Tab-separated table of C-alpha atoms and ligand atoms in Angstrom:
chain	number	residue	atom	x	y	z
A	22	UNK	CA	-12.873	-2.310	31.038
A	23	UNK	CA	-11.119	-5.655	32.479
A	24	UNK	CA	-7.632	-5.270	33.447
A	25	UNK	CA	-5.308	-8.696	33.936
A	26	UNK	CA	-1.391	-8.621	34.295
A	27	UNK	CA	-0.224	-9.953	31.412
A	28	UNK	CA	-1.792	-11.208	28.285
A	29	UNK	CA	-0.313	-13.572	25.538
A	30	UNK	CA	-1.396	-13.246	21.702
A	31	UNK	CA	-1.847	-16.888	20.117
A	32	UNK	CA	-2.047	-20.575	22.420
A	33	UNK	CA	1.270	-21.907	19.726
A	34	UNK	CA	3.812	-24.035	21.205
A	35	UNK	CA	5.823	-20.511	21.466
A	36	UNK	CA	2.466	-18.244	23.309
A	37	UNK	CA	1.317	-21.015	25.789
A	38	UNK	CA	5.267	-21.997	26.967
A	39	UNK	CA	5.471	-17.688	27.178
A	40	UNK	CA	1.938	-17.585	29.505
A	41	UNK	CA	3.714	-20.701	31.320
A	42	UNK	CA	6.871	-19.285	32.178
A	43	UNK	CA	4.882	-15.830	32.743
A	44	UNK	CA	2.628	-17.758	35.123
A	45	UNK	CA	5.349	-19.232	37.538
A	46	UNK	CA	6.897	-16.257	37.791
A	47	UNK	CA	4.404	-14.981	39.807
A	48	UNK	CA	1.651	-13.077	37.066
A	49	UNK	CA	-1.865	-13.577	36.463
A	50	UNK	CA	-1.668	-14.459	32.465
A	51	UNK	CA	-4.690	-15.144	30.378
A	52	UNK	CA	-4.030	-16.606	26.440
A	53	UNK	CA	-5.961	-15.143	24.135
A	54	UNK	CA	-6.860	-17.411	20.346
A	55	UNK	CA	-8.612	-16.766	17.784
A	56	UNK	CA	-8.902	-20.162	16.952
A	57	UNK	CA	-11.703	-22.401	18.439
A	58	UNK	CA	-8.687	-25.002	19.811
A	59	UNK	CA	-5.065	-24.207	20.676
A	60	UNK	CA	-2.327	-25.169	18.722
A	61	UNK	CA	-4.004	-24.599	15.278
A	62	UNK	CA	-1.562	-22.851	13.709
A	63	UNK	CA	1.828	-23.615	12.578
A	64	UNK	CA	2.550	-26.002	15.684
A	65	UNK	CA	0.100	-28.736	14.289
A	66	UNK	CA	2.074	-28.136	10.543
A	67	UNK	CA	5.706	-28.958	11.619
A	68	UNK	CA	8.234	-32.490	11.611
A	69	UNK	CA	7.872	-32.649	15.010
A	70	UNK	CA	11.260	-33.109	15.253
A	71	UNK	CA	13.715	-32.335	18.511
A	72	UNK	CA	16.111	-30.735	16.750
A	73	UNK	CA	19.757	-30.955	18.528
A	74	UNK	CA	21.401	-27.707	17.413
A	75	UNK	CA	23.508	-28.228	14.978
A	76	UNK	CA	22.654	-25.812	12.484
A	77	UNK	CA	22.522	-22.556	14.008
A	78	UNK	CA	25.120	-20.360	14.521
A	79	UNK	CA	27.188	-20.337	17.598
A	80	UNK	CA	25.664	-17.980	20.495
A	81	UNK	CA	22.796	-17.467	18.314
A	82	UNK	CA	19.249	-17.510	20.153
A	83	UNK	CA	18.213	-20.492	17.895
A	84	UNK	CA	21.369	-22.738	18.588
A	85	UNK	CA	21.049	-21.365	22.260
A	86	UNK	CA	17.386	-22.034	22.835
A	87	UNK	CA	17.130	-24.760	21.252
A	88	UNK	CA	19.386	-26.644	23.286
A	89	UNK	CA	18.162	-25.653	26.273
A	90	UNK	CA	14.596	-26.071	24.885
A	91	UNK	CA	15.431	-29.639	24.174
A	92	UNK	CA	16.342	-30.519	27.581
A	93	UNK	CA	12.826	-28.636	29.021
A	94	UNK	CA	10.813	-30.358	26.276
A	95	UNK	CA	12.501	-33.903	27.683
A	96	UNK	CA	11.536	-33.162	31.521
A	97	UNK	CA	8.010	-31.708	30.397
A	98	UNK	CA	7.805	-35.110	28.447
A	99	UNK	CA	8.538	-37.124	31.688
A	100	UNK	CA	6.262	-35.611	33.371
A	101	UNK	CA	3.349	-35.838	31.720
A	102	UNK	CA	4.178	-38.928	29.945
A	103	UNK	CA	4.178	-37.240	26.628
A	104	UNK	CA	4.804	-39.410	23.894
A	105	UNK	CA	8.522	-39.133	22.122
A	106	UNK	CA	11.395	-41.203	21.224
A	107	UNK	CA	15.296	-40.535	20.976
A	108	UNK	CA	15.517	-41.746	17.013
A	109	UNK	CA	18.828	-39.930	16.505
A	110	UNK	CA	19.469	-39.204	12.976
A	111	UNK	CA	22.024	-38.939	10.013
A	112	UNK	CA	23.030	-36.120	7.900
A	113	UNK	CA	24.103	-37.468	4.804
A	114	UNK	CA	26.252	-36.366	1.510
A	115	UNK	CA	25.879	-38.418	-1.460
A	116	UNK	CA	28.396	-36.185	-3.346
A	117	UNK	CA	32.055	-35.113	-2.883
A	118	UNK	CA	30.847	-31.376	-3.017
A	119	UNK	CA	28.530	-31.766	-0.016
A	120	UNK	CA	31.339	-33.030	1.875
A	121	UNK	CA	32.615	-29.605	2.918
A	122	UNK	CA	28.936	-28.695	4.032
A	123	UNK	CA	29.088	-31.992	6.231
A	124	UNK	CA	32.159	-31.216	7.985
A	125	UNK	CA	31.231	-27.529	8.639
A	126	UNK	CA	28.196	-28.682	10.246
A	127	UNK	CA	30.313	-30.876	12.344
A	128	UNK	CA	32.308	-28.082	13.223
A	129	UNK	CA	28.832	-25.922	13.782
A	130	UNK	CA	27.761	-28.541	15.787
A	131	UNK	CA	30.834	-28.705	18.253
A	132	UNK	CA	30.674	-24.954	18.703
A	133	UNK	CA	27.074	-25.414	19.598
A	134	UNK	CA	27.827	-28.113	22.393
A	135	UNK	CA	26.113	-30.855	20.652
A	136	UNK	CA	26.719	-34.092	20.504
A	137	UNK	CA	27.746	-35.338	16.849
A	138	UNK	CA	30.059	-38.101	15.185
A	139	UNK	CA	31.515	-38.434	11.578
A	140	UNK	CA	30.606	-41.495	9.705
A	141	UNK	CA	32.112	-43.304	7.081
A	142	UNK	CA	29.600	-44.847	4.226
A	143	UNK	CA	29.595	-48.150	5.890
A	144	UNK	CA	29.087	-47.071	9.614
A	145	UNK	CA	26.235	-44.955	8.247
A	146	UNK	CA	24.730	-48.181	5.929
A	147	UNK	CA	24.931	-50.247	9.028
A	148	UNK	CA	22.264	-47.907	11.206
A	149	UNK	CA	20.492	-47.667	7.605
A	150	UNK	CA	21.157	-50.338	4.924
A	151	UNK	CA	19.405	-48.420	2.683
A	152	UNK	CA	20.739	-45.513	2.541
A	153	UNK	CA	23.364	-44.713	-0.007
A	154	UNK	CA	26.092	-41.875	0.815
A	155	UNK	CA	29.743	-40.820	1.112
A	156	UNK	CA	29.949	-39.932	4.807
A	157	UNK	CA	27.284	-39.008	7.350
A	158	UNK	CA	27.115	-36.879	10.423
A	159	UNK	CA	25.106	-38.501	14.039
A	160	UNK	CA	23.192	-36.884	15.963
A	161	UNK	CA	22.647	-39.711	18.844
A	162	UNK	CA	20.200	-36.756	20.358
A	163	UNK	CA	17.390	-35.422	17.649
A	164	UNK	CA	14.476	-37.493	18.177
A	165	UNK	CA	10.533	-36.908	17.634
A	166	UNK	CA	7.536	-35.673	19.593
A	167	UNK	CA	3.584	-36.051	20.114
A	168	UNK	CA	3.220	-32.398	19.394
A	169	UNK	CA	-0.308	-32.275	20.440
A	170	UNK	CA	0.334	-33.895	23.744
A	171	UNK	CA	2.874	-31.488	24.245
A	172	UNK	CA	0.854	-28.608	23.646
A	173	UNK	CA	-1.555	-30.158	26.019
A	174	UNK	CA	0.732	-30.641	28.559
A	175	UNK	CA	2.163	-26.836	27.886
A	176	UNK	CA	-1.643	-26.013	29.213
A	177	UNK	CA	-1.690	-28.040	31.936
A	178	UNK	CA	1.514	-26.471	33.410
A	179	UNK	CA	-0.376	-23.046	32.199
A	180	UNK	CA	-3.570	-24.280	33.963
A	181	UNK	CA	-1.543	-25.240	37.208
A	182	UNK	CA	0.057	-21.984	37.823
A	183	UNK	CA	-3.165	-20.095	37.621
A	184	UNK	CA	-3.113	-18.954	34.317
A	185	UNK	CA	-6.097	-19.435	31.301
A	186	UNK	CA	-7.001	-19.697	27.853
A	187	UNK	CA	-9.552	-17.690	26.050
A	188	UNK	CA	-10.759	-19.513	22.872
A	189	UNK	CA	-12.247	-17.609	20.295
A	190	UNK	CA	-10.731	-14.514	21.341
A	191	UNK	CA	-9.074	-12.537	18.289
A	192	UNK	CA	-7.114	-9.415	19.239
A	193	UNK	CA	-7.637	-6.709	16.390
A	194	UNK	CA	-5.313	-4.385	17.864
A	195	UNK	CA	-3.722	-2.382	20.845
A	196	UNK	CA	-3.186	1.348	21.980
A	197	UNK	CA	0.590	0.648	23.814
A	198	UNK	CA	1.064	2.722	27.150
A	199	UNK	CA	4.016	3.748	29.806
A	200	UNK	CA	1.932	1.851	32.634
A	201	UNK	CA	-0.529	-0.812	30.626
A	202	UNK	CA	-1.826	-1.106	26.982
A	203	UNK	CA	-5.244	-1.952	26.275
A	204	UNK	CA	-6.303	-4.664	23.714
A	205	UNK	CA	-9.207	-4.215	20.941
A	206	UNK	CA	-11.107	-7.528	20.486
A	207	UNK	CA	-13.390	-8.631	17.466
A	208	UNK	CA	-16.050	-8.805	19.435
A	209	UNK	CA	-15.897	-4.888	19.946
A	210	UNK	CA	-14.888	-5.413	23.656
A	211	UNK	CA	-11.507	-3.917	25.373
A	212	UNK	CA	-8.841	-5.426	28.027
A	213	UNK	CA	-6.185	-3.684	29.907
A	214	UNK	CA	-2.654	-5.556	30.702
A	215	UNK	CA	0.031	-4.435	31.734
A	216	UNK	CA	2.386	-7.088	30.226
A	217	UNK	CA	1.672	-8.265	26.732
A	218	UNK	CA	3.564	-10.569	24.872
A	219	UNK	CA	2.325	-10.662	20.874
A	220	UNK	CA	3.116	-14.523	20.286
A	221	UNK	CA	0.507	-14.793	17.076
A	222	UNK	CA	3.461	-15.896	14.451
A	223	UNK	CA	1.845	-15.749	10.851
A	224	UNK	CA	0.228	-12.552	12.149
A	225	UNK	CA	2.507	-11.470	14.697
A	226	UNK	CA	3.803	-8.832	12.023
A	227	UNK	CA	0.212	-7.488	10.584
A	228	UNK	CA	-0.635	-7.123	14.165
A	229	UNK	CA	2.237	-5.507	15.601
A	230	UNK	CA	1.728	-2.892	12.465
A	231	UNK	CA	-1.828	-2.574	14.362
A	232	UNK	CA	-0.139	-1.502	17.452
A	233	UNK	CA	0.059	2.408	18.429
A	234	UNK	CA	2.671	3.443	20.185
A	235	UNK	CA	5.343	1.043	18.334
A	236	UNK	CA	7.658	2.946	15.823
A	237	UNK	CA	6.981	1.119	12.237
A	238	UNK	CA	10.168	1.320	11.344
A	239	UNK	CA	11.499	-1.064	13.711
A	240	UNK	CA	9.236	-3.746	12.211
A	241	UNK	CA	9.853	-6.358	10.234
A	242	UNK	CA	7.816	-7.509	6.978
A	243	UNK	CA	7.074	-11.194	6.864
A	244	UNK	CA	7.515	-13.306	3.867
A	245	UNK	CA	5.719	-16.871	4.042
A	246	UNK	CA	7.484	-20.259	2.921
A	247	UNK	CA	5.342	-23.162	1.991
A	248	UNK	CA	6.286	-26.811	3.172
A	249	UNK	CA	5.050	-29.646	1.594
A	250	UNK	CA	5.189	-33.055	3.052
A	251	UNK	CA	5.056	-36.108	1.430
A	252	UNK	CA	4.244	-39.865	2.760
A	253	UNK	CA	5.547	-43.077	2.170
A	254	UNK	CA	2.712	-45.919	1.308
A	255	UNK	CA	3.547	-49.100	3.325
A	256	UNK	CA	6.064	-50.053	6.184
A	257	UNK	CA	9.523	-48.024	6.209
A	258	UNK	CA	12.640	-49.536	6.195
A	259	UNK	CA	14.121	-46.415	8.317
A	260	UNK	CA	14.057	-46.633	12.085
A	261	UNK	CA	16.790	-43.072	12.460
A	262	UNK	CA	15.109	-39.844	10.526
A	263	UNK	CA	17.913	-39.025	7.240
A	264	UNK	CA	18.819	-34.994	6.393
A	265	UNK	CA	20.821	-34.437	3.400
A	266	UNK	CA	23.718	-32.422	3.765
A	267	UNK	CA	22.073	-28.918	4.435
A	268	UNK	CA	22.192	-26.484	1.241
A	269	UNK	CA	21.798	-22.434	1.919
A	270	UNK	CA	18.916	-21.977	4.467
A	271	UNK	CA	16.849	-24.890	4.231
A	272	UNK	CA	17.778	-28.190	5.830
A	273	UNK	CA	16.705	-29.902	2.318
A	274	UNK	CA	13.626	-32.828	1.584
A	275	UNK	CA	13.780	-35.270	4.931
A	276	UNK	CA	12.961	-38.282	6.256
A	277	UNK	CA	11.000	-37.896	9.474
A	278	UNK	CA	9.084	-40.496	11.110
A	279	UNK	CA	6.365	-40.466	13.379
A	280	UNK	CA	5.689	-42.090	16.390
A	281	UNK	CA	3.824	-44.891	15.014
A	282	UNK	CA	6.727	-45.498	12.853
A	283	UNK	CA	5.333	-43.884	9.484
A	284	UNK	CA	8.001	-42.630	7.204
A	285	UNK	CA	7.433	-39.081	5.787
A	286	UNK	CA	9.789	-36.290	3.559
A	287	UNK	CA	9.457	-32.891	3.459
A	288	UNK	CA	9.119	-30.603	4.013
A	289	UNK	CA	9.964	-28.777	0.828
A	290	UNK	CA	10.342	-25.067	0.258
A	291	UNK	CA	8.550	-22.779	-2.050
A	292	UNK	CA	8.579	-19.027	-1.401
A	293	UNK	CA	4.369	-17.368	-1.280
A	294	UNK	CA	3.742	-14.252	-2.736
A	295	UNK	CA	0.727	-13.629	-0.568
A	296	UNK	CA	1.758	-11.935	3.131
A	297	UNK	CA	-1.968	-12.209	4.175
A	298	UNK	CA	-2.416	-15.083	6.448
A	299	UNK	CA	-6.247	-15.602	6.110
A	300	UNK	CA	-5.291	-16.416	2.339
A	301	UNK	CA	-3.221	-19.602	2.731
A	302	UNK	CA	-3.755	-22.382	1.047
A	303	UNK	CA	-2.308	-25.635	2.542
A	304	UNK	CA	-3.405	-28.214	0.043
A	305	UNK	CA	-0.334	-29.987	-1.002
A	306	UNK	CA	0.224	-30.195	-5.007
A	307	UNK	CA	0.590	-33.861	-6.820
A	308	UNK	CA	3.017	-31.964	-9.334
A	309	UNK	CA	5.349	-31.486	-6.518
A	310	UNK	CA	5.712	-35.104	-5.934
A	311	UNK	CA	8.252	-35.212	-8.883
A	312	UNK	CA	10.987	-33.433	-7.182
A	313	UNK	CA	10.367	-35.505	-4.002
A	314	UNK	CA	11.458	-38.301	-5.970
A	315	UNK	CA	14.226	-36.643	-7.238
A	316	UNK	CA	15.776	-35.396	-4.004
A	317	UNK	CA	14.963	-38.548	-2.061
A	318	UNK	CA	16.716	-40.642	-4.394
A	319	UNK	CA	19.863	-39.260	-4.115
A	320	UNK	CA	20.080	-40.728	-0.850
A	321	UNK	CA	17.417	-43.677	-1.103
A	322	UNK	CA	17.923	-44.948	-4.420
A	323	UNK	CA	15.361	-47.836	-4.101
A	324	UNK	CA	12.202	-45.700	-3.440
A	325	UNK	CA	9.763	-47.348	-5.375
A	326	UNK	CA	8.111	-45.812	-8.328
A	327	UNK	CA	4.339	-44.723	-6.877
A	328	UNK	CA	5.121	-45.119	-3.251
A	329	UNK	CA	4.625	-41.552	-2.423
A	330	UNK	CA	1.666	-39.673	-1.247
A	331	UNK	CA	0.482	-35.891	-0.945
A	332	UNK	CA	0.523	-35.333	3.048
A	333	UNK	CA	0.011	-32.151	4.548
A	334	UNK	CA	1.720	-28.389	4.542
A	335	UNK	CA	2.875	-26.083	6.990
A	336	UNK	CA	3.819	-22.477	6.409
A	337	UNK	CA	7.184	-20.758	7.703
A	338	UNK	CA	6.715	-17.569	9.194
A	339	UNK	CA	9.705	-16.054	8.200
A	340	UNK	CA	11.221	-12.379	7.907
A	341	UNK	CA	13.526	-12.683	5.277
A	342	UNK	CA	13.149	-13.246	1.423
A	343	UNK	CA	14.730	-16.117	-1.388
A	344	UNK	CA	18.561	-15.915	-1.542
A	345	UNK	CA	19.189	-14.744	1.869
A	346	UNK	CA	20.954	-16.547	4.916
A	347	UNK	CA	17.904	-17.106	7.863
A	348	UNK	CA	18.036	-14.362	10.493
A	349	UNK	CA	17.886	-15.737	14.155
A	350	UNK	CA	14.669	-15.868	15.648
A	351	UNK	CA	13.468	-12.144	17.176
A	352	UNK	CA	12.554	-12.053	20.142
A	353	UNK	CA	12.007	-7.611	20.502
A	354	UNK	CA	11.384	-6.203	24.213
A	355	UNK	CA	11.737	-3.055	25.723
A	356	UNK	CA	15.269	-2.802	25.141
A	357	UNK	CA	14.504	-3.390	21.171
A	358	UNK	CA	11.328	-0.922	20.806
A	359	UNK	CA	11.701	1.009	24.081
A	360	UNK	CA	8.153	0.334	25.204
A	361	UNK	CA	7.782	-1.052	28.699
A	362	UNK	CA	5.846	-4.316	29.043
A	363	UNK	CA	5.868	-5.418	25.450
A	364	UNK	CA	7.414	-8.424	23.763
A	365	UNK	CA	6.834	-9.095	19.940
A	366	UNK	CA	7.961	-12.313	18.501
A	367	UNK	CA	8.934	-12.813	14.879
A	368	UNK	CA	10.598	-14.922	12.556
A	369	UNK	CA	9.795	-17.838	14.942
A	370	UNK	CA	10.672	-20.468	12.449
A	371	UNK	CA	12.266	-23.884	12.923
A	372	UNK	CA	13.341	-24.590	15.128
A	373	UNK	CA	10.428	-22.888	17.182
A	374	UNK	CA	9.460	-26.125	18.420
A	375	UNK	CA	12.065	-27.605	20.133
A	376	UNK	CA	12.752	-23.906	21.442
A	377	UNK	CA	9.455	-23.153	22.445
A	378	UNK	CA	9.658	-23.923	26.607
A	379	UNK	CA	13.190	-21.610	26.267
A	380	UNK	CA	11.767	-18.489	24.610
A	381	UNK	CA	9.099	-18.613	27.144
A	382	UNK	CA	11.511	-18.112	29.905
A	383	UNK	CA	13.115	-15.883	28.273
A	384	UNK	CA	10.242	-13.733	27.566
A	385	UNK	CA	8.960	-14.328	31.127
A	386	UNK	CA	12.903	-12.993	31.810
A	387	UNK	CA	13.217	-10.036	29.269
A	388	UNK	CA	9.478	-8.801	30.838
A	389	UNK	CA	10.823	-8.882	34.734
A	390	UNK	CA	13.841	-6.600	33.742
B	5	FAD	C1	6.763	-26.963	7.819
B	5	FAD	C2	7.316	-26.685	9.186
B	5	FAD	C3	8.000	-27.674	9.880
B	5	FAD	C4	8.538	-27.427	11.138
B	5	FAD	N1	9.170	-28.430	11.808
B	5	FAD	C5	9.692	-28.188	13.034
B	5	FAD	C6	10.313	-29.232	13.747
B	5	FAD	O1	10.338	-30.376	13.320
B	5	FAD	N2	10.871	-28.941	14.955
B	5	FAD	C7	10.852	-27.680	15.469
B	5	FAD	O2	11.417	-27.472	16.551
B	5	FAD	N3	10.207	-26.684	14.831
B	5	FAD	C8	9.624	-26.911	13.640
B	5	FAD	N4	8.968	-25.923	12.976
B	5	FAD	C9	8.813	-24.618	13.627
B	5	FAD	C10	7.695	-24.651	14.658
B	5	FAD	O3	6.599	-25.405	14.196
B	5	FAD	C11	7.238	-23.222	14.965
B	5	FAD	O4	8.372	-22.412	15.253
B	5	FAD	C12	6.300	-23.161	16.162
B	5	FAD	O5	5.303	-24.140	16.083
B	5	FAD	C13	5.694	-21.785	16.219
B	5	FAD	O6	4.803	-21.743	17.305
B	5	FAD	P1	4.000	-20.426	17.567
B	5	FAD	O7	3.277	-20.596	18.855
B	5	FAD	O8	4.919	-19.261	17.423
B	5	FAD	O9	2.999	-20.310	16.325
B	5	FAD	P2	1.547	-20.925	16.081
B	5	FAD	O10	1.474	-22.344	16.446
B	5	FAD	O11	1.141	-20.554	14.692
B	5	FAD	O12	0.632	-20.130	17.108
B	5	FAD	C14	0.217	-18.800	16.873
B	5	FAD	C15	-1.211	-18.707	17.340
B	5	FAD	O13	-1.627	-17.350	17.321
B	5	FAD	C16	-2.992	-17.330	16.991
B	5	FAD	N5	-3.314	-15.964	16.543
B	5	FAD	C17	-2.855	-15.359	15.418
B	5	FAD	N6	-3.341	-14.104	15.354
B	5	FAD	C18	-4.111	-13.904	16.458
B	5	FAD	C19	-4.880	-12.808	16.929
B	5	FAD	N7	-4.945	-11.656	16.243
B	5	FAD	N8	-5.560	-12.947	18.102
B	5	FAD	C20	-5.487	-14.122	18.791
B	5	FAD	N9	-4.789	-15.207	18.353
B	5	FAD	C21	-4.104	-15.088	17.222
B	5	FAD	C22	-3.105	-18.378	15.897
B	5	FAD	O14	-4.434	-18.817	15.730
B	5	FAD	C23	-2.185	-19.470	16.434
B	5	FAD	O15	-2.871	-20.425	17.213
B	5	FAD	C24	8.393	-26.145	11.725
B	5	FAD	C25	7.677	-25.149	11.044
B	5	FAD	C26	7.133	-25.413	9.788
B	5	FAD	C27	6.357	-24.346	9.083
């Protein structure tokens, strides 16, 4: 049987920054995907959005990482010429109720160290005449990103430290050990590390359950959340991407834009009974278009009749159900399951993204304790 130093489950965003951040720190990491590319999974299904921080709450890992994931993502974007842009963008309430919401998020947003300003209806309507609201919140610093060429570039920084992908390569399960835990493979063959880090998201729960040695108990159960996107036919009027005021959990039906200017909303939120991720189904349903229309409208009024499109879906791997607040992401080492060399990731949700280069290191930290 081979034996490497440290293995990472699933080339994501979130596994390849981990096998980075592994990688300069000294070990000899090697990726292993099912899938026959990397990035496959949720990272090719999100807004591509670089989110600020102003939703999370203060000292949590997602409004910590993801401000210091930002700045990582910005750097790794200068260096490889990645392609992004600084849009900024405005959250918006178009009702009196929503106004509390806004100004908590303010608040949220302070506490967080970001960067925000309130907006009357007319500062907001001169970034975006369109747009029709009370009051608005900035954020000067959300922008978008080429998510692909950041995932490339994630591999090239992988590539450059010494570390590699294996394509192809699903892991079925492990027997977890005091000195090194050994990995079962599809293909019937075996490999020792001694560091493993189980970065698979949609499966990263089925496959931890797979995992002797780890105490059940401790585990989470997954619950999956559909998001539908929808596109706007012919040139947008929106250069900034437009959030309504955020309502429980869910940041609410968007404007994003991508790099080529394209206007898009979504993604929406519909709870999936199924927990089995070989049995999702990302087609995106016409009869949700309705409620696009709806929600849009409250802050576009003039979206034409017909000018939306079915787009594509991506699927939340979350660990909480309908009704309840989002748990911070879960990031469980030793000091969570008590077995040594062994980080699980779950509940790596939104902003997992933006995050991604900042759980790596602190994986890469959490594994050298
Ligand atoms: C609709 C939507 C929109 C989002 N928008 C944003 C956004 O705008 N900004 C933001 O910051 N975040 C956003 N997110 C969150 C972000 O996309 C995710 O947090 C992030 O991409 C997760 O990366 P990952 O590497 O954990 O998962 P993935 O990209 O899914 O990678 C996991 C990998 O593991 C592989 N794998 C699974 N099981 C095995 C196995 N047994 N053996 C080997 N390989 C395996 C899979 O094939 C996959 O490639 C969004 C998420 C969704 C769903």
């Amino acid at each position: 049987m081979d034996t490497v130093d440290a293995v990472v489950i699933g080339a994501g965003a979130v596994g390849l920054a981990c096998a980075r951040s592994l990688a300069r720190a000294g070990h000899a990491v090697i990726v292993l995907e099912r899938a026959l590319a990397i990035g496959q999974g949720v990272s090719s299904r999100s807004s591509e959005v670089l989110h600020a921080g102003l939703y999370y709450p203060a000292d949590s890992l997602k409004a910590r990482l993801c401000v210091q994931g930002r700045v990582q993502l910005l750097q790794l974007c200068q260096r490889h010429g990645v392609a992004h842009r600084l849009t900024g963008k405005l959250v918006v309430a178009t009702a009196q109720q929503q106004l509390p919401a806004l100004h908590g998020l303010y608040r949220q947003a302070q506490a967080n160290g970001v960067t925000v300003a309130l907006l009357d209806a007319a500062q907001a309507q001169a970034l975006e005449p369109e747009i029709d609201c009370l009051a608005a919140l900035w954020s000067p610093d959300t922008g978008i990103i080429d998510s692909q060429g950041m995932l490339l570039a994630l591999q090239a920084e992988l590539e450059q430290a010494g570390g590699l992908v294996a394509l192809g390569s699903t892991v079925v399960s492990a027997r977890l050990g005091q000195m090194h835990h050994v990995l079962q493979l599809a293909d019937g063959s075996e490999l020792a590390c001694h560091l493993l880090v189980n970065a698979a998201s949609l499966h990263a729960c089925a496959l931890a359950r797979r995992f002797q040695g780890l105490d059940p108990q401790q585990l989470p159960q997954e619950r999956f959340a559909k998001g539908s996107y929808a596109s706007l036919t012919g040139r947008s009027p929106f250069s900034h991407l437009v959030y309504p005021a955020p309502s429980g959990a869910w940041l609410g039906v968007h404007l994003t834009l991508d790099l080529g200017g394209q206007a898009r909303f979504g993604p929406d939120h519909e709870w999936l009974d199924s927990t089995d991720p070989d049995q999702l189904d990302y087609r995106v349903d016409e009869q949700r278009l309705q409620a696009f229309y709806t929600a849009v409208r409250r802050y576009w009024p003039d979206l034409p009749d017909g000018a939306l499109q079915p787009a594509y879906s991506g699927i939340r791997p979350t660990i909480y159900g309908p009704g309840l607040p989002a748990p911070d992401f879960r990031i469980d080492g030793p000091a969570q399951h008590g077995v040594p060399g062994l980080v699980n990731l779950f509940g790596i949700e939104s902003p997992g993204l933006t995050s991604s280069m900042a759980i790596g290191d602190m994986v890469a930290a959490c594994l050298a304790a």
